[in-house]
Structure formats: C-alpha cells, structure tokens
Amino acid sequence: MQVFKFGGASVKDSKGVKNVALILQKFADQDLVVVISAMGKTTNALERVLTAFNNAADYLHELSLLKEYHNNIMRELFAPEHKIWNMVDDEWRITERKLKAQYDEPDQRYDQVVSQGEIISTLIVAHYLQDQKINVQWLDAREYVVTDENYREATVEWNTTTARIKTLDFSKDNIKITQGFIGRTISGFTTTLGRDGSDFSAAIFAFCLDAKAVTIWKDVPGIMNADPKRMKAVTVFEELPFREAAEMTYYGASVIHPKTIKPLATKGIPLYVKNFDDPSLPGTKIHECHVEKLPPLYVFKDNQCLISCKVTDYTFVTEDHMRKIFHALSELNIHLNVMQNSAISFSFCIDFRESKVKALIQTLQHFFEVYYNTGLTLVTIKNYDQESFDSFRKKPGVILEQSSRSTLQLLMK
Ligand code: ASP
Ligand code: MG
C-alpha cells in the first residue's frame, strides 16, 4: 500500500479537485491512503474567524466568505440536489457551534474550529471521487490519530495510533480519503499537529501501515535547491538522503513539514515529491542514499527577530548568564534559530511571534540590557561553495553572520 498527500494548493479550486480524480484514476485498483488538506487558504481564513470571534468582532462575515468560497467550488462539481450540500451545511453549523462552545483554553477552541477546514474539504473531494466511480471510503482521521492534549502542536501517541491504523481494511474500499493535520485526544477533543501538519499525517499513516512509499503532490516540480520565487536558476533534486531533507526542514525549508522525515526514515519508506500538474515529471525521491556532490541549497526564513542581551556591569557573558537565557527560552517553548556570543553580549535569532517575544524580553530585562530588531530574514546556505559564500556575504544589510564547514547563515535586514 501507499500513502498520497494533496495539500491545500492542490484542492484550491474545482480544477484541482478534478485533477486529484485524474491522478487517482491511475491508481484505482491499488491500496491507498489519501491525505487531503483544507482547500486553498482555508486554515488562514478559519484563523481569522477565530481572531474576530475572540475580539468580539464580526466573525460571521469572515465565515460567510469562507462558505461562499466552498460553495463556488461545489457548484462546479455537484448538481444542486446532491447530498453533499446538506452534509457540508451541517459541518458549517458544527463549526459555529464549536466556535461558541466553552473550553478550558483558547488553543482548545482553535483546534475544534480550524480542523473543520479539513473535514469539509475531504467530504467534498471524497464525494466527487465517488461520483467519478472511484472506489473511495471517507475516514475521520481523528478516529485513528490519537494525541495528547497539547492543542495546536499535539504529540502523537504512537502505540494507540498504530493499533488503530492497523485495523484499516482495504479489501472492500481500497482507497481511503482522510484528513491531514488533525487528531483527537483520548477525552474526545480534536487536536491539530501544527501548521502544515498534513505531510506529517501522511507519514503517520505510512509508518503505521508499513507503506511502500509516500507521495506528496505539490505545485512544484520537486524539491529545489532554492525557492524559485526568491532565486533564479534553481535545480530540482532527483534524489536526496533522508538526513539532508531533514536538515533542510530544520533550517526552514517549507517544502515538507519538519516532522515528516523521522517516521519514514525509521522504516526506510521513500518519500516522493511529485508535481501535481504534470505527474509525468520525475519529481524528487527522498530515501537512504548517498549523493556525491549536492549543489548549494538556499533556505530563506522570514519574520525573524534578533535579540541581544548585554551585561551592564563590566563583567563578561558567563555560563550563568546563558543558563538564565536558555531557561527563559525553554520556559516559553521558544526555538533558537541562530546564536552568537561576544565578550559582553549574547545574541540570538528566533521566529517573531509577538506575544512570545514580549514575554521573553520582559523576563530577560531582569538580568540584561535587551536590544532587539524585527522584520529580519535568516538566509541559510547549506553545502555552500566559494561563489555562493562570497556573493551572499557581500550583500547589503547583513547584521549577523555564522559559518561552519558546510553551512553559512546570514541574518539580513
Ligand atoms: N491545512 C493545514 C494548514 O494549512 C495543514 C496543512 O495544509 O498541511 O496548516
Ligand atoms: Mg499546506
């Protein structure tokens, strides 16, 4: 059996849904789990609904735009009397009910509401596929993916999840359509696995079912050595070792979710990144392999914040100072992207999330003079060569630089 994943961009309009059917038609008699995201930018829109609701603003307006977006897609796929219309209507009612329900914490509400995007999307796609005479069964991923209660970033309970997924029976309905990104706690609340988490969901199903392969269908020809929106003359990798792919995601390459590689590498399950619009392109194969000379790989991570902690009493930065800084970071669950120290200051770069950064600075101000810059971009060049090294270091606006034998990182304005 194999696992496929179609992201939001692949099902952003009726043409995309029809294309999913064209691809699946070629695999009609194989055992498949097909993981599908919310349509287009639905997750962002549901986040706006939540923000409006939390601020007692007009959330219904945001919600009606989102319904209209889905209705437009459905009008191009289904007749007006099709049963899908009622099913999706019910889900919008459930969404509103969940939005207004009482919860222990805001993140719990977030997961109950945002997950509805994937439920609605998979219902639409599954019904369209059935109409095309593709033998599919819709599954609620929450009945299979069991997690803890860490809402918005839930951790998978592997033992129960594996046991449940292993009960899947492919003998009658050989293609399962299910959601990415979502799971459920033992107590019955929906959880999410972190933004862009449906790649990880695909890996979870593949791991538990010992799949032959996972294919992520995307709007790019494969994994490239830079984001083509940011750089010219990029190359598509034919193959990449698991380790290299995992490191890319660490530095912020958004092409695959960082948690995807580990379960696949553990079981030696290859991951293909293929082009959704042209399945005949070879794409990229990530597996256990050795690639002689990888070209420089560029990763751009925007919205970075540089924080500098300066000691003020003419002592130097000591391990004890660092302990305080690391303790504060760990308490707030903040991940360091780069760090550097000098005689009197310790600087580090983190993703800018306003509430977290504010809380961090408040704590650090007890011990240090704190300076910070926002709106920065962290550029990582992995496997740099002389040319890429020199050309990037010369660029204007570099405010921090660090290099190892294989990797150059520049924080730029
Ligand atoms: N729909 C979710 C998101 O946009 C999950 C995913 O697409 O992978 O983050
Ligand atoms: Mg996505």
CSV table of N, CA, C and O in Angstrom, one decimal, residues 163 166 363 380-381 386-387:
chain,number,residue,atom,x,y,z
A,163,ALA,N,-2.0,0.9,16.6
A,163,ALA,CA,-3.0,-0.2,16.8
A,163,ALA,C,-4.3,0.2,16.0
A,163,ALA,O,-4.9,-0.7,15.3
A,166,LYS,N,-3.8,0.1,12.1
A,166,LYS,CA,-3.6,-1.2,11.6
A,166,LYS,C,-4.9,-1.9,11.4
A,166,LYS,O,-4.9,-3.0,10.7
A,363,THR,N,11.2,39.0,30.7
A,363,THR,CA,12.0,38.2,31.6
A,363,THR,C,13.4,38.5,31.5
A,363,THR,O,14.1,38.7,32.6
A,380,THR,N,20.0,30.7,5.0
A,380,THR,CA,20.9,29.6,5.3
A,380,THR,C,21.4,29.0,3.9
A,380,THR,O,20.6,28.8,3.1
A,381,ILE,N,22.7,28.9,3.8
A,381,ILE,CA,23.2,28.3,2.6
A,381,ILE,C,24.0,27.0,3.0
A,381,ILE,O,25.0,27.1,3.6
A,386,GLN,N,32.5,28.4,-3.0
A,386,GLN,CA,33.1,29.7,-2.8
A,386,GLN,C,32.2,30.8,-3.4
A,386,GLN,O,32.1,31.9,-2.8
A,387,GLU,N,31.6,30.5,-4.5
A,387,GLU,CA,30.8,31.5,-5.2
A,387,GLU,C,29.6,32.0,-4.4
A,387,GLU,O,29.4,33.2,-4.2
